[in-house]
mmCIF file of C-alpha atoms in Angstrom:
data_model
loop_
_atom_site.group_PDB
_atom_site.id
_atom_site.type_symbol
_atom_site.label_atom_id
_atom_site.label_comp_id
_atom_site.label_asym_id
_atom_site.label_seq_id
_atom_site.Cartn_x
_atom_site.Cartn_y
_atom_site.Cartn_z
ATOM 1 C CA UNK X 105 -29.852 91.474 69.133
ATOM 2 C CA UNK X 106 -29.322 91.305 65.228
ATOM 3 C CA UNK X 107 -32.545 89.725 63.004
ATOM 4 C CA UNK X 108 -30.232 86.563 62.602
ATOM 5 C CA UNK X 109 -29.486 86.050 66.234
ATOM 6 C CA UNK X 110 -33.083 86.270 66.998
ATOM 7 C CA UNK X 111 -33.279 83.736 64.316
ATOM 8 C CA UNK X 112 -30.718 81.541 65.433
ATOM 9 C CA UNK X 113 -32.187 81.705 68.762
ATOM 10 C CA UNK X 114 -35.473 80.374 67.938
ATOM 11 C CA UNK X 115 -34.058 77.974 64.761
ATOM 12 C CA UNK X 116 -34.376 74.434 67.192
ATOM 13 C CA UNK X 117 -37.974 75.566 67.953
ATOM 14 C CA UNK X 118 -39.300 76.451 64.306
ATOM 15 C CA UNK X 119 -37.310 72.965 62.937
ATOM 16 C CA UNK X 120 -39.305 71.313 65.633
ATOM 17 C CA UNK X 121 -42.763 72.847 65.455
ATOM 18 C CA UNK X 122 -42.172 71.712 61.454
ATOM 19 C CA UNK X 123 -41.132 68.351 62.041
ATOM 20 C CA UNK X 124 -44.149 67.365 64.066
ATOM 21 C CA UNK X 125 -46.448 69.066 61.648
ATOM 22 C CA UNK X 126 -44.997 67.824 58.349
ATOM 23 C CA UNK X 127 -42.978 64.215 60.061
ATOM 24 C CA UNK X 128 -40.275 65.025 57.467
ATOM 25 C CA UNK X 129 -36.767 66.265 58.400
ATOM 26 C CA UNK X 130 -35.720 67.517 54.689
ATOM 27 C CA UNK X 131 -39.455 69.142 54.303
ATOM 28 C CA UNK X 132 -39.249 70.523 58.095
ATOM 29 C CA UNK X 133 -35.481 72.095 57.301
ATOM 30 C CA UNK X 134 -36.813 73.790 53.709
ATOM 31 C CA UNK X 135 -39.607 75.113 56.090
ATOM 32 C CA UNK X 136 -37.441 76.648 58.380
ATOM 33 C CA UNK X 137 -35.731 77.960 55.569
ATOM 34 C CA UNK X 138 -38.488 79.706 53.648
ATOM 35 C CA UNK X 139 -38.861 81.024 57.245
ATOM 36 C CA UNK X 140 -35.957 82.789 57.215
ATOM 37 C CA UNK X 141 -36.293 84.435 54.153
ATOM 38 C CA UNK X 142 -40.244 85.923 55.130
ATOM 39 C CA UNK X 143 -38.292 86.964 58.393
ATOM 40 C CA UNK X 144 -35.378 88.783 56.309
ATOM 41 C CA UNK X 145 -37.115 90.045 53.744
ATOM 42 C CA UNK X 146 -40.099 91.790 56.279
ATOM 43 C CA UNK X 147 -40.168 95.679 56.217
ATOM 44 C CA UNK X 148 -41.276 96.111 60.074
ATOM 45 C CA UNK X 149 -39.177 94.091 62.628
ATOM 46 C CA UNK X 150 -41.676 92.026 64.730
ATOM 47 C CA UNK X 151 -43.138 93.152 68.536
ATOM 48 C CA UNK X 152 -42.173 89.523 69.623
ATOM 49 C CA UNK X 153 -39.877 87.559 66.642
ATOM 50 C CA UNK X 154 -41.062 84.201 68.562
ATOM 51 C CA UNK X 155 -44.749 84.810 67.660
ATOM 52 C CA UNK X 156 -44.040 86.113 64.541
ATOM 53 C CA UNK X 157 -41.931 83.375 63.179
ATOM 54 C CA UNK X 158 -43.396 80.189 64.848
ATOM 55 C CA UNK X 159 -46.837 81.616 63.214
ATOM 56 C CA UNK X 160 -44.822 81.720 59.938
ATOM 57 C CA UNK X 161 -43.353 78.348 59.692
ATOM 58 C CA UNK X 162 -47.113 76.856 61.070
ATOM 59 C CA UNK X 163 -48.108 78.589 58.179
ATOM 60 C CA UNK X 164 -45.603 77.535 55.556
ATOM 61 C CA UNK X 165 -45.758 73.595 57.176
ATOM 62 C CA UNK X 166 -49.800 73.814 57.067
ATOM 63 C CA UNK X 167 -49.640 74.379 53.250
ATOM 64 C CA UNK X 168 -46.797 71.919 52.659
ATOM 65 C CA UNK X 169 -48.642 69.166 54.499
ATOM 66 C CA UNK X 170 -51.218 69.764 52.364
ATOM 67 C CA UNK X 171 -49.862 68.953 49.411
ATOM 68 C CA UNK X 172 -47.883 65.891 50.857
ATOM 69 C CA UNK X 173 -51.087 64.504 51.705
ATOM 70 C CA UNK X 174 -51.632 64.193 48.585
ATOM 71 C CA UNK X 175 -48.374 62.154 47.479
ATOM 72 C CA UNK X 176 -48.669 60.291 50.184
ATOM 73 C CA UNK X 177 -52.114 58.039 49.599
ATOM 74 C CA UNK X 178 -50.580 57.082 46.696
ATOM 75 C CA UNK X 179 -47.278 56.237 48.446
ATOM 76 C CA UNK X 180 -46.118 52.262 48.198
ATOM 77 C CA UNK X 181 -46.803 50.443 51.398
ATOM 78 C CA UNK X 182 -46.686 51.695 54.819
ATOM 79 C CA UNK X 183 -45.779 55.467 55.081
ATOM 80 C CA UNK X 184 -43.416 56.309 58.489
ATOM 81 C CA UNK X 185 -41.966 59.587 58.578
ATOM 82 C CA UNK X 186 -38.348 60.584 58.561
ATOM 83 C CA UNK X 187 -36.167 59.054 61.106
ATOM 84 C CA UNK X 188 -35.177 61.806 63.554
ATOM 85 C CA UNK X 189 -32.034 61.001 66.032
ATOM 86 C CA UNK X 190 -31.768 63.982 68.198
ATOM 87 C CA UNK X 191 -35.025 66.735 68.571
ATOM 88 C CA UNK X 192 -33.078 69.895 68.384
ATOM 89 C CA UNK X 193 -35.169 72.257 71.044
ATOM 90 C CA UNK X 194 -35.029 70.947 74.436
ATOM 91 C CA UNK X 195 -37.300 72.447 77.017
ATOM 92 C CA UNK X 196 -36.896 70.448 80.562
ATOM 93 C CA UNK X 197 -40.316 71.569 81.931
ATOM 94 C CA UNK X 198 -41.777 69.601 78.868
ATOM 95 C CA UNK X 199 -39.128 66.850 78.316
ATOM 96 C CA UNK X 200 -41.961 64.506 78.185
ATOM 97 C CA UNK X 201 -44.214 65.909 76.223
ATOM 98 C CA UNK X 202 -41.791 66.519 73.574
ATOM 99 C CA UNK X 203 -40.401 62.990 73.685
ATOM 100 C CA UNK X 204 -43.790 61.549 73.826
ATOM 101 C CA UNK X 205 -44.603 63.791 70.683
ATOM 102 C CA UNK X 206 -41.567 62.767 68.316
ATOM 103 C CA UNK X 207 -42.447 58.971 68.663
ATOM 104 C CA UNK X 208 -42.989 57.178 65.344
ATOM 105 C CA UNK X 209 -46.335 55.928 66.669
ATOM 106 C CA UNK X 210 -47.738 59.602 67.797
ATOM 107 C CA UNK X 211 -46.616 61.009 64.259
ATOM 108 C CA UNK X 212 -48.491 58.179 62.733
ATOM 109 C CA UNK X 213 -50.967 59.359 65.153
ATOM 110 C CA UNK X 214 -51.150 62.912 64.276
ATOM 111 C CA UNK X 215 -51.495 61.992 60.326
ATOM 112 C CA UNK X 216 -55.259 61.042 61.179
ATOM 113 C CA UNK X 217 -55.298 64.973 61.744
ATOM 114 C CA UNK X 218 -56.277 67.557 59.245
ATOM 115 C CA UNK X 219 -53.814 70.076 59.026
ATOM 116 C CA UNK X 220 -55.462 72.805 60.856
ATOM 117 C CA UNK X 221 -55.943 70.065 63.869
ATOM 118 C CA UNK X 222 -52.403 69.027 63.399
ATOM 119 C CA UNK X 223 -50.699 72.355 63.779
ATOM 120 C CA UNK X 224 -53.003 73.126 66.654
ATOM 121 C CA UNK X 225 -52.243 70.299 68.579
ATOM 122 C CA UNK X 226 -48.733 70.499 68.053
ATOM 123 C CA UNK X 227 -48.762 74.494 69.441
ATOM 124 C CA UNK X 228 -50.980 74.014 72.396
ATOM 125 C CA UNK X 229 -50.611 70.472 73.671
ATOM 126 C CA UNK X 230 -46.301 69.902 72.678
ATOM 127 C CA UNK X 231 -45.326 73.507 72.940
ATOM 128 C CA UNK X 232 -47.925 75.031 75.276
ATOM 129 C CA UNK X 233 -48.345 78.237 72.921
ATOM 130 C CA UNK X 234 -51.253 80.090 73.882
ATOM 131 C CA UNK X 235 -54.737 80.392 72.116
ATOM 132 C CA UNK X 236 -53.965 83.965 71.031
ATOM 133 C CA UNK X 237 -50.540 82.927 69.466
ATOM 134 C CA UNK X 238 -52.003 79.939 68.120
ATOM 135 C CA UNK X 239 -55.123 81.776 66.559
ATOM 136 C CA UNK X 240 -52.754 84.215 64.577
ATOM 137 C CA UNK X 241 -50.504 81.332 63.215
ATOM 138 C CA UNK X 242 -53.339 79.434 62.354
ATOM 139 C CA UNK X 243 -55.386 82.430 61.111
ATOM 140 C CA UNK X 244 -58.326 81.516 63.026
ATOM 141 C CA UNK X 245 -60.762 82.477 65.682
ATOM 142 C CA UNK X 246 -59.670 81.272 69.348
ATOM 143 C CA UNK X 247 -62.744 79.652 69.495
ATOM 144 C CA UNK X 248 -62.226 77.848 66.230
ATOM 145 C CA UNK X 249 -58.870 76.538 67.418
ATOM 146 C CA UNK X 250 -60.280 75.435 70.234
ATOM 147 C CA UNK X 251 -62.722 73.481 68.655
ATOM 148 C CA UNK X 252 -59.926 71.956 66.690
ATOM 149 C CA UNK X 253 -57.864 71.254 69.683
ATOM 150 C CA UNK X 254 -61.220 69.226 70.928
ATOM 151 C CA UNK X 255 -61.354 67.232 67.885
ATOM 152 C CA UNK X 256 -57.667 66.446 67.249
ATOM 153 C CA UNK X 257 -57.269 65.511 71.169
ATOM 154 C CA UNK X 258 -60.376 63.246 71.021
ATOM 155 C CA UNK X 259 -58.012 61.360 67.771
ATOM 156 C CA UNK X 260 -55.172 61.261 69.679
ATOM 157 C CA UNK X 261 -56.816 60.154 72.902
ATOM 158 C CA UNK X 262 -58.240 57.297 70.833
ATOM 159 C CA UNK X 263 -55.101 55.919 69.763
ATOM 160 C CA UNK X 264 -52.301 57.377 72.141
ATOM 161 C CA UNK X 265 -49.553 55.405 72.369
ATOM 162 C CA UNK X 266 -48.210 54.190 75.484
ATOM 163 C CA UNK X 267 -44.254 54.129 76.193
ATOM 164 C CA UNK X 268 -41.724 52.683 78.829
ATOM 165 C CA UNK X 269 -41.057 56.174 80.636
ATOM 166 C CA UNK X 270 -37.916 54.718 81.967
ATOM 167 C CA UNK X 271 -34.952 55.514 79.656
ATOM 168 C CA UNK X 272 -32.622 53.167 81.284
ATOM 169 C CA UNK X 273 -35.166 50.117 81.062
ATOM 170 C CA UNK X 274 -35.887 50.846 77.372
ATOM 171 C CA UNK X 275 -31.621 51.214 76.912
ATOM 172 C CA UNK X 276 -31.593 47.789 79.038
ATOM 173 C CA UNK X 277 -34.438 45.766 76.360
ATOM 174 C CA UNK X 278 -32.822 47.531 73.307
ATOM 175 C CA UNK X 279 -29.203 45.878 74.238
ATOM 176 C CA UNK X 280 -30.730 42.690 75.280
ATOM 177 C CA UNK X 281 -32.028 42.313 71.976
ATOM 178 C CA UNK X 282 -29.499 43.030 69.870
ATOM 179 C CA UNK X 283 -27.367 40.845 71.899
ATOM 180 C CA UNK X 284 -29.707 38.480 71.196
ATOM 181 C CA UNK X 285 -29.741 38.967 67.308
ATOM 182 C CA UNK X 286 -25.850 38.565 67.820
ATOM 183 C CA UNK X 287 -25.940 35.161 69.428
ATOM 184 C CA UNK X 288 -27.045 33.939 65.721
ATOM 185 C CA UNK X 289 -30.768 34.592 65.980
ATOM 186 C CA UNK X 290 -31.676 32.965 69.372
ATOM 187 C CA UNK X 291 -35.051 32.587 68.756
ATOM 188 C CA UNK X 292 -36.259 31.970 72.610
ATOM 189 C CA UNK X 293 -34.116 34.814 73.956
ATOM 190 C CA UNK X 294 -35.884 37.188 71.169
ATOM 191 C CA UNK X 295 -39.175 35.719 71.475
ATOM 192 C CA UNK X 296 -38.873 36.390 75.432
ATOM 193 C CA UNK X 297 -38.244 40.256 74.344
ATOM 194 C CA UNK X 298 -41.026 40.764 72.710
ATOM 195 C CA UNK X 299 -44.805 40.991 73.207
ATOM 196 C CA UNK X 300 -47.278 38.806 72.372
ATOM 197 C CA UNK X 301 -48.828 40.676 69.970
ATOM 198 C CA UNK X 302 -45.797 42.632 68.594
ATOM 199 C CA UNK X 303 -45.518 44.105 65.062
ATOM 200 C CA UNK X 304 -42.587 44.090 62.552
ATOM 201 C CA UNK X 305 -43.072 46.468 59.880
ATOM 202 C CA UNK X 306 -41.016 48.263 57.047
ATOM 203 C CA UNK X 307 -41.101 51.174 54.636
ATOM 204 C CA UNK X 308 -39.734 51.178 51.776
ATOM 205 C CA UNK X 309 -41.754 53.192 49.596
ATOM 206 C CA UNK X 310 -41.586 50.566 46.618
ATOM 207 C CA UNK X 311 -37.631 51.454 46.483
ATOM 208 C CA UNK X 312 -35.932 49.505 48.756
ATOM 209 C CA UNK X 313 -36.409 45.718 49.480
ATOM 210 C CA UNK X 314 -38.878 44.986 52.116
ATOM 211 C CA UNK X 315 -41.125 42.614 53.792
ATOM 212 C CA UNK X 316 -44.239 42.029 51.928
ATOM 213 C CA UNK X 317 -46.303 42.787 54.564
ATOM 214 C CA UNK X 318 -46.395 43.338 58.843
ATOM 215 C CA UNK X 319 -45.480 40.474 60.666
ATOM 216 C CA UNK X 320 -47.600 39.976 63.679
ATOM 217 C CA UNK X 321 -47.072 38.042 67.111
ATOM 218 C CA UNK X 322 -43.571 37.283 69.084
ATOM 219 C CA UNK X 323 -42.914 33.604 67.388
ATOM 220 C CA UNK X 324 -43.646 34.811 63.758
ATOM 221 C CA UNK X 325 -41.058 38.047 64.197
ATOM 222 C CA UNK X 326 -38.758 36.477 66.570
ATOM 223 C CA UNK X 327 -38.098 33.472 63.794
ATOM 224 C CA UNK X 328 -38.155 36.404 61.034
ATOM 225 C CA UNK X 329 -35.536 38.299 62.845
ATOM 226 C CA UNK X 330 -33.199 35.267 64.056
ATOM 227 C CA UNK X 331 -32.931 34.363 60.263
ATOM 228 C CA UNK X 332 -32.257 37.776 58.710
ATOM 229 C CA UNK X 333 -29.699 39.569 60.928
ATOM 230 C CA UNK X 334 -27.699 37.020 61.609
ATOM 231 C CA UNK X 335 -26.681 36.562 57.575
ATOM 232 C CA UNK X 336 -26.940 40.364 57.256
ATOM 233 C CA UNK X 337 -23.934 40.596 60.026
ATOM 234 C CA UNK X 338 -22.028 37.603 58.492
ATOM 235 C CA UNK X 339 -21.956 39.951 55.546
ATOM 236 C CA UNK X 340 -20.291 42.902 57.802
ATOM 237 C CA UNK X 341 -23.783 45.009 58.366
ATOM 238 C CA UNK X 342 -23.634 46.330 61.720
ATOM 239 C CA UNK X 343 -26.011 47.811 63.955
ATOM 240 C CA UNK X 344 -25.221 51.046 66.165
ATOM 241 C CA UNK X 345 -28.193 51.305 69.154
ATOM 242 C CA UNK X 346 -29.648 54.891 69.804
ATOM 243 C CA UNK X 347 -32.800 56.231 69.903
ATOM 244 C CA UNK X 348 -34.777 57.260 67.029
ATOM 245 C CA UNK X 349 -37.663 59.918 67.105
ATOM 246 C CA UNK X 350 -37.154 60.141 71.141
ATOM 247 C CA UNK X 351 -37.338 55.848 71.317
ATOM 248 C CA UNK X 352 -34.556 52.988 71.245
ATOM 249 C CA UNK X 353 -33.516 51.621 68.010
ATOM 250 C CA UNK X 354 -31.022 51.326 66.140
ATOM 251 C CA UNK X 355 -29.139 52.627 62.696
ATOM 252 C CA UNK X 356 -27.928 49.770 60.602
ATOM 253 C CA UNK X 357 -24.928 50.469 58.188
ATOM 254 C CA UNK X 358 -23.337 48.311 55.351
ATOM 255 C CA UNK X 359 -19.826 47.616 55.485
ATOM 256 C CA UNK X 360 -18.469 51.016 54.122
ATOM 257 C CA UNK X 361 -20.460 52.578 56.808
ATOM 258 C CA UNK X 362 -23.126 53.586 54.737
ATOM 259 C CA UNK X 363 -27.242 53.979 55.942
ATOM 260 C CA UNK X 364 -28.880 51.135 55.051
ATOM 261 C CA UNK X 365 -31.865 51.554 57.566
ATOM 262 C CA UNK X 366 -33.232 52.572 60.882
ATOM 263 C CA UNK X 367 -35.085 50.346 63.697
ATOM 264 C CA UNK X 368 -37.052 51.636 66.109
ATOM 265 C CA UNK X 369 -39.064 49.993 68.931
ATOM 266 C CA UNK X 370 -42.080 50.890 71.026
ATOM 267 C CA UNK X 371 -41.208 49.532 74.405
ATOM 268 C CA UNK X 372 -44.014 49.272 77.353
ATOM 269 C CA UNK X 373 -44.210 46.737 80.091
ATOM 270 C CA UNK X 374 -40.703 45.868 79.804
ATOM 271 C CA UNK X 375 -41.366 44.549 76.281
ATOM 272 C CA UNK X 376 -40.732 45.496 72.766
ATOM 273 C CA UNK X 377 -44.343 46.062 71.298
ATOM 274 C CA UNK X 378 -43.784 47.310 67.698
ATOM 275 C CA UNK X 379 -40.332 47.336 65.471
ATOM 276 C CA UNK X 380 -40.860 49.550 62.447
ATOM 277 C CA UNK X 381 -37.791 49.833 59.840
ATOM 278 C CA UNK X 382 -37.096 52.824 57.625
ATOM 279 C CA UNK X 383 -35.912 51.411 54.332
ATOM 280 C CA UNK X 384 -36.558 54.101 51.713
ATOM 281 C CA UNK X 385 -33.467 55.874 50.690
ATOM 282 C CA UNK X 386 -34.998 58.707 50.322
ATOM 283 C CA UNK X 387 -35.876 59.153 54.025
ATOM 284 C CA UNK X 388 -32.073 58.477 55.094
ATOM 285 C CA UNK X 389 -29.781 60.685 53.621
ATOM 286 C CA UNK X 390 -30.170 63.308 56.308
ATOM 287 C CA UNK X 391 -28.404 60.565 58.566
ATOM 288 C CA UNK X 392 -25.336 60.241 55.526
ATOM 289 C CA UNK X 393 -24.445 58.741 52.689
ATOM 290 C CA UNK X 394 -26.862 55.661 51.765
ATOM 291 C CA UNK X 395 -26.419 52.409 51.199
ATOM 292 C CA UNK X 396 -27.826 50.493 47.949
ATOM 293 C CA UNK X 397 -29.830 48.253 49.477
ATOM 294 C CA UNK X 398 -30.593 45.620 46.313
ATOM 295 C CA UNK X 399 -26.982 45.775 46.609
ATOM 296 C CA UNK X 400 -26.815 44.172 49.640
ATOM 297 C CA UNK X 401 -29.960 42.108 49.510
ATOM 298 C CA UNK X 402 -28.355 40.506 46.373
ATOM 299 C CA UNK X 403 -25.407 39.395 48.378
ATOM 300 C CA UNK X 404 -27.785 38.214 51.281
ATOM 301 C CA UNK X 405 -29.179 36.068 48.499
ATOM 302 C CA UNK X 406 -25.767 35.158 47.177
ATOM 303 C CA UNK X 407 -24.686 34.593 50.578
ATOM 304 C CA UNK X 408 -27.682 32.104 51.843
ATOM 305 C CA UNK X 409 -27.177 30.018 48.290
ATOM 306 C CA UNK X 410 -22.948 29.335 49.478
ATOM 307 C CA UNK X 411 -23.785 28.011 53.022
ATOM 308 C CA UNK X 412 -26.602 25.713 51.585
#
């Protein structure tokens, strides 16, 4: 096998590994990138290319995150990473794990992490690498990284998010809600949908119009949501359902088909607990061209003023 089949081979696995450590797609891709070129441009051809090249793109994403850290504490509002529709690398003996892993809520999760804790977690606990592997991406004792493991499972015990397991049940809620949105805005049958303490939250990154802050608890968002979407579909927006980083949601497009942001929803006892929105357009244009969203908010505005 040629150095770029090898490559090829394990390409869905390094994108992966970098997208849980970093939460960016565009960061994740460079990554795997840079990757390449260590790989290409290496005088000895590696005992075991998997080792060798998920240590390198831990590595490279370690001292990327690092810097993005950085960036974002001073980043507008809520940060959420970038919206991922389909997880390249699929491994069915740890389907769960990985889907579990994706989630907005256990990226938002692993950010609490340093980086070292981060890219450990993400090797042993998503990807089951072992100690020895994870010690020489990592350049670390095995006893140090499994001291970090310790400390960056205690954070993510803490806070672990808990998720219909059921795809067909959180399919089921997803339509029921945007058939409910349809109906325009039934408040009840949205209100029913969600739990009592849900959250409806957006980032925008200071570039993209947004709510000022989270809205909590099922009346609040339910009469939030029946009085948006409904004028945002009179004004041809349209939703298309699918899941977003391994949950239901949604992509919503303006009327030339254009991103104008994601939904996605954290679904557990057959109701909707959290709705967050991607709105910057800078974390959307892996998904296609973007929509100017003042645009449309202006004619939302424009819109509301003709019916009154």
């Amino acid at each position: 096998m040629s150095e770029v089949e090898e490559f090829e081979e394990l390409r869905s696995l390094l994108f992966s590994i970098a997208y849980r450590i970093l939460g960016s797609v565009s960061e994740a891709e460079d990554a795997v990138q840079e990757t390449w070129l260590r790989f290409d441009g290496s005088a000895t051809r590696p005992t075991s290319a998997k080792a060798f090249l998920s240590a390198v793109v831990t590595r490279i994403s370690i001292d990327v995150l690092r810097s993005a850290r950085v960036r974002r504490e001073a980043y507008v509002g809520p940060w959420f990473p970038e919206p991922l529709l389909n997880d390249p690398y699929q491994d069915p003996a740890r389907a769960t794990e990985l889907a579990d892993s994706v989630s907005m809520a256990a990226l938002l999760l692993l950010e609490r992490l340093s980086p070292l804790e981060r890219a450990v977690f993400v090797l042993r606990d998503v990807f089951a690498f072992g100690y020895d592997d994870i010690a020489a991406a990592v350049e670390r004792s095995e006893p140090s990284c499994r001291q970090l493991l310790v400390r960056a499972r205690r954070h993510m015990e803490a806070g672990r998010p808990r998720f219909a397991t059921d795809r067909r049940e959180r399919q089921e809620l997803a339509t029921r809600f945007f058939d409910a949105l349809m109906k325009d805005g039934n408040v009840g049958g949205l209100r029913d949908l969600l739990a009592a303490d849900v959250r409806l939250v957006g980032d925008g990154g200071g570039k993209a119009p947004q709510l000022a802050k989270a809205l909590l608890g099922a009346e609040n968002v339910a009469r939030v949501l029946a009085a948006v979407f409904p004028r945002m579909f009179r004004i041809d927006v349209s939703s298309e359902p699918c899941d977003v980083n391994g949950q239901s949601g949604a992509i919503l497009r303006d009327r030339d088909g254009k991103v104008l942001h994601t939904l996605a929803f954290d679904v557990f006892d057959g109701r909707i607990q959290t709705i967050r929105a991607v709105i910057n357009p800078d974390k959307l244009g892996h998904l296609g061209p973007v929509a100017d969203a003042w645009a449309v908010d202006r004619e939302l505005k424009q819109a509301a003023r003709e019916r009154r």
